[in-house]
Short mmCIF file of C-alpha atoms in Angstrom, two decimals:
data_model
loop_
_atom_site.label_atom_id
_atom_site.label_comp_id
_atom_site.label_asym_id
_atom_site.label_seq_id
_atom_site.Cartn_x
_atom_site.Cartn_y
_atom_site.Cartn_z
CA MET A 23 -8.85 100.97 94.60
CA GLY A 24 -10.52 97.66 93.86
CA ALA A 25 -12.47 95.73 96.48
CA ASP A 26 -9.95 92.89 96.37
CA LEU A 27 -7.06 95.19 97.11
CA GLN A 28 -8.98 96.90 99.91
CA GLU A 29 -9.71 93.54 101.47
CA PHE A 30 -6.03 92.64 101.21
CA VAL A 31 -4.94 95.90 102.87
CA GLN A 32 -7.39 95.22 105.67
CA HIS A 33 -5.90 91.77 106.21
CA VAL A 34 -2.40 93.25 106.28
CA ILE A 35 -3.44 95.74 108.96
CA ASN A 36 -5.09 93.02 111.06
CA GLY A 37 -2.15 90.71 110.56
CA ILE A 38 0.44 93.26 111.64
CA SER A 39 -1.69 94.16 114.63
CA LEU A 40 -1.93 90.51 115.73
CA GLY A 41 1.71 90.03 114.87
CA SER A 42 2.83 92.87 117.12
CA ILE A 43 1.26 91.05 120.05
CA TYR A 44 3.07 87.83 119.12
CA ALA A 45 6.23 89.86 118.76
CA LEU A 46 5.98 91.39 122.25
CA ILE A 47 5.59 87.96 123.80
CA ALA A 48 8.21 86.38 121.55
CA LEU A 49 10.74 88.96 122.79
CA GLY A 50 10.50 87.49 126.28
CA TYR A 51 11.31 83.99 125.01
CA THR A 52 14.16 85.15 122.86
CA MET A 53 15.78 87.40 125.47
CA VAL A 54 15.79 84.74 128.18
CA TYR A 55 17.11 82.24 125.65
CA GLY A 56 19.83 84.67 124.62
CA ILE A 57 21.08 84.95 128.20
CA LEU A 58 20.44 81.50 129.68
CA GLN A 59 19.96 79.24 126.62
CA LEU A 60 16.70 78.26 128.29
CA ILE A 61 13.23 78.08 126.78
CA ASN A 62 11.23 79.67 129.55
CA PHE A 63 7.99 77.74 129.18
CA ALA A 64 6.52 79.61 132.13
CA HIS A 65 6.57 82.81 130.04
CA SER A 66 3.09 82.16 128.65
CA GLU A 67 1.76 81.90 132.20
CA VAL A 68 3.43 85.18 133.16
CA TYR A 69 1.41 86.62 130.28
CA MET A 70 -1.78 84.99 131.62
CA VAL A 71 -1.20 86.33 135.13
CA GLY A 72 -0.66 89.79 133.61
CA ALA A 73 -4.09 89.58 131.99
CA PHE A 74 -5.71 88.64 135.28
CA ALA A 75 -3.81 91.32 137.17
CA SER A 76 -5.11 94.00 134.84
CA TYR A 77 -8.60 92.46 134.88
CA TYR A 78 -8.79 92.69 138.68
CA ALA A 79 -7.15 96.13 138.71
CA ALA A 80 -9.70 97.43 136.22
CA ARG A 81 -12.50 96.09 138.34
CA PHE A 82 -11.01 97.40 141.56
CA PHE A 83 -10.48 100.91 140.22
CA ASP A 84 -13.70 100.71 138.20
CA THR A 85 -11.89 102.19 135.21
CA LYS A 86 -13.65 104.03 132.41
CA PRO A 87 -12.56 103.31 128.82
CA GLY A 88 -9.88 105.68 127.60
CA PHE A 89 -6.22 106.26 127.02
CA ALA A 90 -5.49 106.78 130.73
CA THR A 91 -6.97 103.36 131.51
CA LEU A 92 -4.75 101.76 128.89
CA VAL A 93 -1.67 103.35 130.45
CA ILE A 94 -2.67 102.40 134.02
CA LEU A 95 -3.45 98.80 133.09
CA LEU A 96 -0.21 98.50 131.15
CA PHE A 97 1.69 99.76 134.18
CA ILE A 98 -0.01 97.36 136.58
CA SER A 99 0.29 94.37 134.30
CA MET A 100 3.97 95.09 133.60
CA THR A 101 4.72 95.43 137.31
CA VAL A 102 2.98 92.22 138.29
CA CYS A 103 4.58 90.31 135.41
CA SER A 104 8.07 91.61 136.26
CA ILE A 105 7.74 90.50 139.84
CA LEU A 106 6.45 87.10 138.83
CA GLY A 107 9.18 86.68 136.23
CA VAL A 108 11.94 87.55 138.67
CA LEU A 109 10.44 85.23 141.32
CA ILE A 110 10.31 82.33 138.86
CA GLU A 111 13.95 82.87 137.98
CA ARG A 112 15.06 83.16 141.63
CA LEU A 113 13.07 80.24 142.98
CA ALA A 114 13.00 77.79 140.10
CA TYR A 115 15.86 78.47 137.68
CA ARG A 116 18.68 79.99 139.70
CA PRO A 117 19.15 76.99 142.03
CA LEU A 118 19.60 74.88 138.90
CA ARG A 119 22.01 77.25 137.13
CA LYS A 120 24.81 74.67 137.10
CA ALA A 121 22.54 71.68 136.47
CA PRO A 122 22.21 70.13 132.99
CA LYS A 123 20.07 72.24 130.64
CA LEU A 124 17.48 69.50 130.38
CA ASN A 125 16.72 69.69 134.10
CA ILE A 126 16.00 73.41 133.86
CA LEU A 127 13.85 72.85 130.78
CA ILE A 128 11.73 70.28 132.61
CA THR A 129 11.51 72.65 135.58
CA ALA A 130 10.24 75.36 133.24
CA ILE A 131 7.46 73.09 132.04
CA GLY A 132 6.70 72.28 135.67
CA VAL A 133 6.45 75.95 136.60
CA SER A 134 4.18 76.52 133.61
CA LEU A 135 1.79 73.76 134.66
CA PHE A 136 1.95 74.85 138.31
CA LEU A 137 0.90 78.37 137.36
CA GLN A 138 -1.86 77.18 135.02
CA TYR A 139 -3.48 75.04 137.67
CA SER A 140 -2.88 77.44 140.52
CA ALA A 141 -4.61 80.09 138.44
CA GLN A 142 -7.59 77.80 137.99
CA ILE A 143 -7.86 77.55 141.77
CA VAL A 144 -7.27 81.22 142.46
CA PHE A 145 -9.11 82.87 139.55
CA GLY A 146 -11.54 80.05 138.73
CA ALA A 147 -11.51 78.03 135.53
CA ASP A 148 -14.37 79.92 133.87
CA PRO A 149 -13.49 82.58 131.31
CA LYS A 150 -13.86 86.17 132.42
CA VAL A 151 -14.80 89.15 130.28
CA PHE A 152 -12.01 91.69 130.18
CA PRO A 153 -13.27 95.23 130.89
CA THR A 154 -13.39 97.69 128.02
CA VAL A 155 -10.04 99.43 127.80
CA LEU A 156 -10.72 101.64 124.81
CA GLU A 157 -13.96 102.45 123.03
CA ASP A 158 -14.11 100.53 119.78
CA SER A 159 -14.26 103.13 117.05
CA THR A 160 -13.14 103.56 113.49
CA LEU A 161 -10.48 106.23 113.32
CA VAL A 162 -9.81 106.17 109.60
CA LYS A 163 -12.02 104.84 106.87
CA TRP A 164 -10.66 104.47 103.39
CA GLY A 165 -13.10 102.73 101.12
CA GLU A 166 -13.66 99.40 102.78
CA VAL A 167 -10.43 99.66 104.76
CA GLU A 168 -10.93 100.56 108.39
CA LEU A 169 -8.33 101.55 110.90
CA ARG A 170 -9.87 100.82 114.28
CA SER A 171 -8.89 102.31 117.63
CA PHE A 172 -7.78 98.88 118.93
CA ASP A 173 -5.39 98.30 116.08
CA VAL A 174 -3.97 101.79 116.29
CA ALA A 175 -3.44 101.32 120.03
CA ILE A 176 -1.82 97.90 119.54
CA LEU A 177 0.47 99.16 116.79
CA GLY A 178 1.32 102.33 118.70
CA VAL A 179 2.01 100.61 122.01
CA GLY A 180 3.89 97.76 120.31
CA LEU A 181 6.05 100.22 118.40
CA VAL A 182 6.83 102.30 121.48
CA PHE A 183 8.02 99.26 123.43
CA MET A 184 9.98 97.73 120.56
CA VAL A 185 11.79 100.98 119.82
CA GLY A 186 12.33 101.42 123.55
CA LEU A 187 13.84 97.95 123.75
CA HIS A 188 16.11 98.66 120.80
CA TYR A 189 17.31 101.83 122.49
CA LEU A 190 17.89 100.04 125.78
CA ILE A 191 19.83 97.18 124.19
CA HIS A 192 22.07 99.33 122.04
CA HIS A 193 22.44 102.66 123.79
CA THR A 194 22.49 102.02 127.51
CA LYS A 195 25.19 100.51 129.67
CA ILE A 196 22.87 97.85 131.09
CA GLY A 197 21.67 96.91 127.58
CA LYS A 198 25.21 96.51 126.30
CA ALA A 199 26.03 94.46 129.37
CA MET A 200 23.04 92.22 128.56
CA ARG A 201 24.42 91.64 125.09
CA ALA A 202 27.87 90.98 126.54
CA VAL A 203 26.50 88.39 128.97
CA SER A 204 24.55 86.79 126.16
CA SER A 205 27.65 86.41 124.00
CA ASN A 206 30.10 85.27 126.72
CA SER A 207 28.99 85.32 130.33
CA THR A 208 32.33 84.33 131.85
CA ALA A 209 34.15 87.10 130.00
CA ALA A 210 31.36 89.48 131.00
CA SER A 211 31.87 88.69 134.67
CA LEU A 212 35.57 89.45 134.22
CA MET A 213 34.50 92.94 133.14
CA GLY A 214 32.82 93.45 136.50
CA ILE A 215 29.32 92.70 135.25
CA ASP A 216 27.15 91.00 137.88
CA ILE A 217 25.61 88.15 135.89
CA ASN A 218 22.76 87.57 138.34
CA ARG A 219 21.73 91.18 138.11
CA ILE A 220 21.69 91.01 134.32
CA ILE A 221 19.63 87.82 134.38
CA SER A 222 17.09 89.44 136.72
CA THR A 223 16.96 92.49 134.46
CA THR A 224 16.32 90.26 131.47
CA PHE A 225 13.42 88.57 133.24
CA ILE A 226 12.03 91.97 134.25
CA ILE A 227 12.10 93.25 130.68
CA GLY A 228 10.85 90.06 129.03
CA SER A 229 8.06 89.60 131.55
CA SER A 230 6.91 93.18 131.39
CA LEU A 231 6.65 92.92 127.61
CA ALA A 232 4.42 89.87 128.13
CA GLY A 233 2.41 92.11 130.49
CA VAL A 234 2.03 94.65 127.70
CA GLY A 235 0.91 91.88 125.35
CA SER A 236 -1.69 90.65 127.84
CA VAL A 237 -3.38 94.05 128.10
CA LEU A 238 -3.40 94.47 124.33
CA VAL A 239 -4.94 91.01 123.84
CA GLY A 240 -7.46 91.65 126.62
CA MET A 241 -8.42 94.85 124.86
CA LYS A 242 -8.96 93.31 121.45
CA TYR A 243 -10.14 89.80 122.38
CA PRO A 244 -11.79 90.42 125.77
CA LYS A 245 -12.07 86.90 127.11
CA ILE A 246 -9.48 85.65 129.53
CA ASP A 247 -9.02 82.32 131.29
CA PRO A 248 -6.19 80.51 133.12
CA LEU A 249 -5.22 78.50 130.03
CA MET A 250 -5.17 81.49 127.68
CA GLY A 251 -1.36 81.50 127.62
CA MET A 252 -0.94 78.08 126.08
CA LEU A 253 -1.69 78.66 122.41
CA ILE A 254 -0.51 82.26 122.18
CA GLY A 255 2.62 81.31 124.11
CA LEU A 256 3.30 78.50 121.68
CA LYS A 257 2.81 80.80 118.70
CA ALA A 258 5.04 83.46 120.21
CA PHE A 259 7.68 80.82 120.90
CA VAL A 260 7.39 79.63 117.32
CA ALA A 261 7.72 83.26 116.19
CA ALA A 262 10.94 83.54 118.20
CA VAL A 263 12.32 80.36 116.63
CA LEU A 264 11.18 81.46 113.20
CA GLY A 265 13.07 84.73 113.50
CA GLY A 266 16.13 83.05 115.01
CA ILE A 267 15.95 82.48 118.74
CA GLY A 268 18.21 84.75 120.76
CA ASN A 269 17.85 87.58 118.22
CA ILE A 270 15.41 90.31 119.27
CA TYR A 271 14.85 91.58 115.75
CA GLY A 272 14.17 88.02 114.72
CA ALA A 273 11.48 87.80 117.38
CA VAL A 274 9.78 90.95 116.03
CA LEU A 275 10.05 89.75 112.42
CA GLY A 276 8.85 86.27 113.37
CA GLY A 277 5.92 87.68 115.35
CA ILE A 278 4.77 89.89 112.48
CA LEU A 279 5.12 87.01 109.99
CA MET A 280 3.12 84.71 112.23
CA GLY A 281 0.37 87.32 112.60
CA LEU A 282 0.29 88.05 108.88
CA SER A 283 0.25 84.41 107.79
CA GLU A 284 -2.46 83.54 110.27
CA GLU A 285 -4.61 86.45 109.10
CA MET A 286 -4.06 85.59 105.43
CA VAL A 287 -4.92 81.93 106.00
CA VAL A 288 -8.11 82.94 107.80
CA GLY A 289 -8.95 85.50 105.15
CA TYR A 290 -8.28 83.49 102.01
CA LEU A 291 -8.10 79.81 102.87
CA SER A 292 -9.78 78.43 105.94
CA SER A 293 -10.23 79.60 109.48
CA THR A 294 -10.45 76.00 110.65
CA TYR A 295 -6.88 75.29 109.67
CA ARG A 296 -5.34 78.64 110.68
CA ASP A 297 -2.92 77.13 113.18
CA ALA A 298 -2.02 74.18 110.96
CA PHE A 299 -1.02 76.60 108.22
CA ALA A 300 0.86 78.84 110.60
CA PHE A 301 2.90 75.94 111.93
CA GLY A 302 3.30 74.52 108.43
CA ILE A 303 5.01 77.75 107.41
CA LEU A 304 7.31 77.35 110.39
CA ILE A 305 8.34 73.88 109.29
CA LEU A 306 8.92 75.11 105.77
CA ILE A 307 11.08 78.06 106.82
CA LEU A 308 13.13 76.04 109.27
CA PHE A 309 13.65 73.45 106.57
CA PHE A 310 15.53 76.01 104.53
CA ARG A 311 16.94 78.13 107.36
CA PRO A 312 17.40 75.90 110.41
CA ALA A 313 18.76 78.75 112.54
CA GLY A 314 15.72 80.93 111.78
CA LEU A 315 15.42 83.91 109.49
CA LEU A 316 17.87 86.19 111.28
CA GLY A 317 19.66 83.53 113.29
CA LYS A 318 23.29 82.85 112.52
CA ALA A 319 24.95 79.51 112.86
CA SER A 320 27.47 80.28 115.59
CA GLN A 321 31.00 80.88 114.42
CA GLU A 322 34.19 81.00 116.35
CA LYS A 323 37.59 82.34 115.34
CA VAL A 324 40.74 80.62 116.38
CA MET B 29 55.68 93.77 149.75
CA SER B 30 54.40 91.89 146.77
CA MET B 31 51.28 93.05 144.98
CA ILE B 32 49.82 89.59 144.71
CA ASP B 33 50.85 86.68 146.87
CA VAL B 34 49.54 83.22 146.11
CA LYS B 35 50.15 80.51 148.70
CA ASP B 36 49.53 76.79 148.40
CA LEU B 37 46.81 77.05 145.77
CA HIS B 38 44.82 73.87 145.18
CA VAL B 39 42.06 73.51 142.59
CA HIS B 40 39.97 70.42 142.01
CA TYR B 41 37.58 70.10 139.20
CA GLY B 42 35.55 67.14 138.13
CA GLY B 43 37.67 64.81 140.27
CA ILE B 44 40.92 66.12 138.78
CA HIS B 45 43.45 67.68 141.12
CA ALA B 46 44.45 70.41 138.68
CA LEU B 47 46.60 72.57 140.96
CA LYS B 48 48.61 70.86 143.67
CA GLY B 49 49.86 73.63 145.90
CA VAL B 50 51.03 76.45 143.68
CA SER B 51 52.78 79.40 145.40
CA PHE B 52 54.16 82.48 143.74
CA SER B 53 54.14 86.24 143.95
CA VAL B 54 54.21 89.26 141.68
CA ASN B 55 55.79 92.54 142.77
CA LYS B 56 54.60 95.94 141.73
CA GLY B 57 55.99 96.94 138.34
CA GLU B 58 57.08 93.45 137.29
CA ILE B 59 56.27 91.26 134.36
CA VAL B 60 56.05 87.76 135.79
CA SER B 61 55.31 84.87 133.51
CA MET B 62 54.15 81.32 134.05
CA VAL B 63 55.34 78.99 131.34
CA GLY B 64 54.63 75.34 130.82
CA ALA B 65 52.94 72.84 128.60
CA ASN B 66 49.29 72.72 127.67
CA GLY B 67 47.29 71.42 130.64
CA ALA B 68 49.96 72.18 133.25
CA GLY B 69 47.59 74.43 135.23
CA LYS B 70 48.54 77.93 134.09
CA THR B 71 45.06 78.95 132.94
CA THR B 72 43.54 77.29 136.01
CA THR B 73 45.73 79.49 138.20
CA LEU B 74 44.46 82.67 136.55
CA ARG B 75 40.86 81.48 136.66
CA ALA B 76 41.20 80.76 140.38
CA ILE B 77 42.62 84.22 141.07
CA SER B 78 39.73 85.78 139.11
CA GLY B 79 37.17 83.92 141.19
CA ILE B 80 35.86 81.82 138.31
CA LEU B 81 37.12 78.61 139.95
CA GLN B 82 36.91 77.68 143.61
CA TYR B 83 40.18 76.92 145.33
CA LYS B 84 41.92 76.08 148.57
CA GLY B 85 44.86 78.16 149.67
CA THR B 86 45.24 81.91 149.95
CA VAL B 87 45.47 84.65 147.40
CA SER B 88 46.35 88.03 148.89
CA PHE B 89 46.15 91.10 146.74
CA ASP B 90 47.32 94.44 148.08
CA GLY B 91 47.40 92.88 151.56
CA GLU B 92 43.82 91.56 151.50
CA THR B 93 42.75 88.00 150.83
CA LEU B 94 40.49 87.38 147.82
CA GLY B 95 39.14 83.91 148.65
CA GLY B 96 35.45 83.48 147.82
CA THR B 97 35.09 86.84 146.08
CA ALA B 98 32.87 86.74 142.98
CA PRO B 99 34.55 87.48 139.63
CA HIS B 100 32.67 90.74 139.10
CA ARG B 101 34.02 92.00 142.46
CA ILE B 102 37.61 90.90 141.78
CA VAL B 103 37.79 93.38 138.88
CA ARG B 104 36.76 96.16 141.22
CA ARG B 105 39.68 95.23 143.48
CA GLY B 106 42.00 96.00 140.59
CA ILE B 107 42.71 92.75 138.76
CA ALA B 108 41.94 92.57 135.04
CA HIS B 109 41.98 89.21 133.31
CA SER B 110 42.28 88.84 129.56
CA PRO B 111 41.09 85.25 129.28
CA GLU B 112 42.36 82.33 127.23
CA GLY B 113 40.84 82.36 123.76
CA ARG B 114 40.50 86.17 124.11
CA GLY B 115 36.81 86.15 125.06
CA VAL B 116 35.88 89.23 123.05
CA PHE B 117 32.16 89.79 122.61
CA PRO B 118 31.66 88.93 118.93
CA ASN B 119 28.24 90.60 118.62
CA LEU B 120 29.42 93.86 120.10
CA THR B 121 31.40 96.45 118.19
CA VAL B 122 35.03 97.09 119.01
CA MET B 123 33.99 100.29 120.79
CA GLU B 124 31.30 98.51 122.79
CA ASN B 125 33.82 95.85 123.83
CA LEU B 126 36.07 98.61 125.15
CA GLU B 127 33.12 100.22 126.93
CA MET B 128 32.45 96.89 128.64
CA GLY B 129 36.07 96.90 129.75
CA ALA B 130 35.28 100.15 131.54
CA PHE B 131 32.03 98.79 132.98
CA ILE B 132 33.04 99.39 136.60
CA ARG B 133 34.02 103.00 135.96
CA SER B 134 31.95 106.13 135.61
CA ASP B 135 34.65 108.81 135.14
CA ARG B 136 33.72 109.64 131.57
CA ALA B 137 36.55 112.02 130.74
CA GLU B 138 39.17 109.58 132.00
CA ILE B 139 37.52 106.70 130.16
CA GLN B 140 37.75 108.76 126.98
CA LYS B 141 41.47 109.26 127.61
CA ASP B 142 41.95 105.54 128.06
CA PHE B 143 40.16 104.82 124.76
CA GLU B 144 42.67 107.11 123.10
CA HIS B 145 45.49 105.36 124.88
CA CYS B 146 44.32 101.98 123.60
CA PHE B 147 44.16 103.37 120.06
CA GLU B 148 47.71 104.66 120.43
CA LEU B 149 48.87 101.21 121.48
CA PHE B 150 46.87 99.50 118.75
CA PRO B 151 46.13 101.89 115.88
CA ARG B 152 44.39 99.06 114.00
CA LEU B 153 41.61 99.04 116.56
CA LYS B 154 40.85 102.66 115.88
CA GLU B 155 40.21 101.87 112.20
CA ARG B 156 37.72 99.25 113.28
CA VAL B 157 35.82 100.87 116.14
CA ARG B 158 32.40 100.41 114.54
CA GLN B 159 33.08 96.87 113.34
CA LEU B 160 31.70 93.85 115.19
CA ALA B 161 34.45 92.19 117.19
CA GLY B 162 33.53 88.82 115.67
CA THR B 163 34.68 90.09 112.26
CA LEU B 164 38.21 90.93 113.45
CA SER B 165 41.22 88.77 112.69
CA GLY B 166 42.70 86.71 115.51
CA GLY B 167 45.47 89.20 116.11
CA GLU B 168 43.09 92.12 116.22
CA GLN B 169 40.88 90.23 118.64
CA GLN B 170 43.88 89.72 120.90
CA MET B 171 44.65 93.44 120.74
CA LEU B 172 41.04 94.15 121.62
CA ALA B 173 41.09 91.70 124.53
CA MET B 174 44.22 93.36 125.95
CA SER B 175 42.84 96.84 125.47
CA ARG B 176 39.55 95.87 127.03
CA ALA B 177 41.36 94.53 130.10
CA LEU B 178 43.32 97.77 130.37
CA MET B 179 40.09 99.79 130.26
CA SER B 180 39.28 98.85 133.86
CA ARG B 181 42.50 100.63 134.89
CA PRO B 182 43.75 97.63 136.82
CA LYS B 183 46.65 97.43 139.24
CA LEU B 184 47.41 93.95 137.93
CA LEU B 185 46.89 92.81 134.35
CA MET B 186 46.64 89.06 133.82
CA LEU B 187 47.15 87.89 130.23
CA ASP B 188 46.33 84.31 129.29
CA GLU B 189 48.15 83.05 126.17
CA PRO B 190 48.20 86.27 124.17
CA SER B 191 50.19 84.47 121.44
CA LEU B 192 47.72 81.62 120.98
CA GLY B 193 47.12 80.86 117.31
CA LEU B 194 48.76 84.02 116.00
CA ALA B 195 51.37 84.51 113.29
CA PRO B 196 54.92 85.12 114.61
CA LEU B 197 54.97 88.71 113.37
CA ILE B 198 51.76 89.55 115.24
CA VAL B 199 53.05 87.76 118.35
CA ALA B 200 56.19 89.93 118.29
CA GLN B 201 53.99 93.05 118.03
CA ILE B 202 51.79 91.96 120.94
CA PHE B 203 54.81 91.26 123.15
CA GLU B 204 56.26 94.67 122.28
CA ILE B 205 53.05 96.21 123.56
CA VAL B 206 53.14 94.09 126.72
CA LYS B 207 56.61 95.48 127.38
CA LYS B 208 55.46 99.00 126.65
CA VAL B 209 52.45 98.78 128.94
CA ASN B 210 54.73 97.47 131.66
CA ALA B 211 57.14 100.34 131.09
CA GLU B 212 54.22 102.70 131.68
CA GLY B 213 53.91 101.16 135.14
CA MET B 214 51.51 98.25 134.74
CA THR B 215 52.18 95.09 136.73
CA ILE B 216 51.66 92.04 134.53
CA LEU B 217 51.12 88.34 135.16
CA LEU B 218 51.58 86.53 131.88
CA VAL B 219 50.70 82.94 131.11
CA GLU B 220 52.34 81.54 127.98
CA GLN B 221 53.16 78.36 126.13
CA ASN B 222 55.54 80.31 123.97
CA ALA B 223 58.25 80.13 126.64
CA ARG B 224 61.01 81.90 124.72
CA MET B 225 58.94 85.00 123.96
CA ALA B 226 57.61 85.12 127.50
CA LEU B 227 60.96 84.65 129.23
CA GLU B 228 62.64 87.28 127.06
CA ILE B 229 60.35 90.03 128.33
CA SER B 230 59.82 88.79 131.91
CA HIS B 231 61.56 90.01 135.04
CA ARG B 232 60.81 86.74 136.74
CA ALA B 233 59.15 83.51 135.70
CA TYR B 234 57.81 80.24 137.02
CA VAL B 235 57.72 76.91 135.22
CA VAL B 236 54.51 74.99 135.84
CA GLU B 237 54.31 71.22 135.34
CA THR B 238 51.23 69.09 136.08
CA GLY B 239 49.81 71.42 138.68
CA LYS B 240 53.05 72.32 140.43
CA ILE B 241 55.74 74.95 140.12
CA THR B 242 58.96 73.15 139.34
CA LEU B 243 61.36 75.99 138.62
CA SER B 244 61.56 79.70 139.17
CA GLY B 245 64.01 82.46 138.55
CA SER B 246 64.63 85.56 136.50
CA GLY B 247 63.63 85.44 132.86
CA ARG B 248 67.27 85.43 131.81
CA GLU B 249 68.23 82.63 134.20
CA LEU B 250 65.48 80.39 132.94
CA LEU B 251 66.31 81.09 129.30
CA SER B 252 69.74 79.57 129.89
CA ASP B 253 68.60 76.78 132.22
CA ALA B 254 69.33 73.41 130.68
CA ARG B 255 66.04 71.90 131.85
CA VAL B 256 64.04 74.74 130.38
CA ILE B 257 65.96 74.58 127.13
CA ASP B 258 65.34 70.84 126.86
CA SER B 259 61.67 70.92 127.66
CA TYR B 260 60.38 74.25 126.43
CA LEU B 261 62.80 75.96 124.10
CA GLY B 262 63.32 73.09 121.70
CA GLY B 263 67.03 72.37 122.09
CA PRO B 264 70.07 74.66 122.04
#
């Protein structure tokens, strides 16, 4: 295998690994949008709080690098994020359920800023070094192509949660109820489905996936700060739009595409303009498919 | 004693007094229909009973008042509502739509029996169980909406405009099934603009005009009532 091809394969691996993280976070945006038609701008801050929760947990328990630590930190981060997500919905969004959508959108931005600045007070504005979750090692070496422990962990964990989500959405009663609420919430309530419970469940799932993302990012890029959610949140949101917001497979596809394009731009063009290129691709795709790659223009039968 | 007893129902929305004191009742085993023009308040009445709209007045069902009960609890009391415009879940398969109809139940074996029963009533649904509901024709969606409502095993089935936008042949089929389901013991409250079809199968009926009930009687009486003929049946 030529050196060029090996380099390319390496970029693909890195890109998919980064993309899985975007995908996990994008799922939270797309699921909440699917149920409430709301862009939950506070989602990126839920992710940030998840990173800090696992940072402090790791310090508190003085964890040693290893698989068990990964599992424990995932659990803690997911729990904290779920609670925060549900609280945000209860306190900020639910009272505005019948208000115009724009009011809720502005509230979401407000919650996002509130959490960013509260975190600067509580955690301090200086970046912190995330503890080592896994030892960095090369598991497979194939010519110049390396499969590192981080990337294997990210791909493995990402895959487990995405497959788990697919199972939940399509094969459990609560998952089907979530889809029913997303397609027609009034009709769903006539079936006996408690809409508020479904909305809370959606926030629990979306937020805990952001929690998963935060641990994976902390593991691979171990520097965290209260504003860390802004850019990654924006990219994950863009990934959700790119795939077709409201569609969970779109969020996964969009996330992977974002990761891949960013990695390819860095690898072959310019690392300075990585984000410009990534967002440029977004504009291009939406130009040809305004509803996103897997999004459908809504249709109604008379 | 009547199964559902509605007294002096008032609904306001957005400054409009949509229902101005509607009173009626449905007895066990009956088909009762509400007929009237578009905008008369028929759909509003059903939405109030289901808890989707707030109202003044009393709705008693099986001797207990329903006022202020959330929609998802009303179903558990035994009222199923097949809404206007059918309200099927387009992104769910036919089977999943039926499963959602049985959301409040957990008696698997009995649910299975009721699926079979729906497929007996509407064999076309059986051919399409794996298909997304959004890909069904209008008539098939109506069949699905009715079946889905039946899946909760209600005491009272409320049907809102089952004939809306459907070809006459399909409408006739749907009304046959309504009669059949009633013959099996289901109590039905039917809201229809197609007054002739509705009155022909109804035991009793009410005529609704601008938020009030203006006439009531047996289906046959109303079919031959001069006022009904003039306004709703399009002449002699």
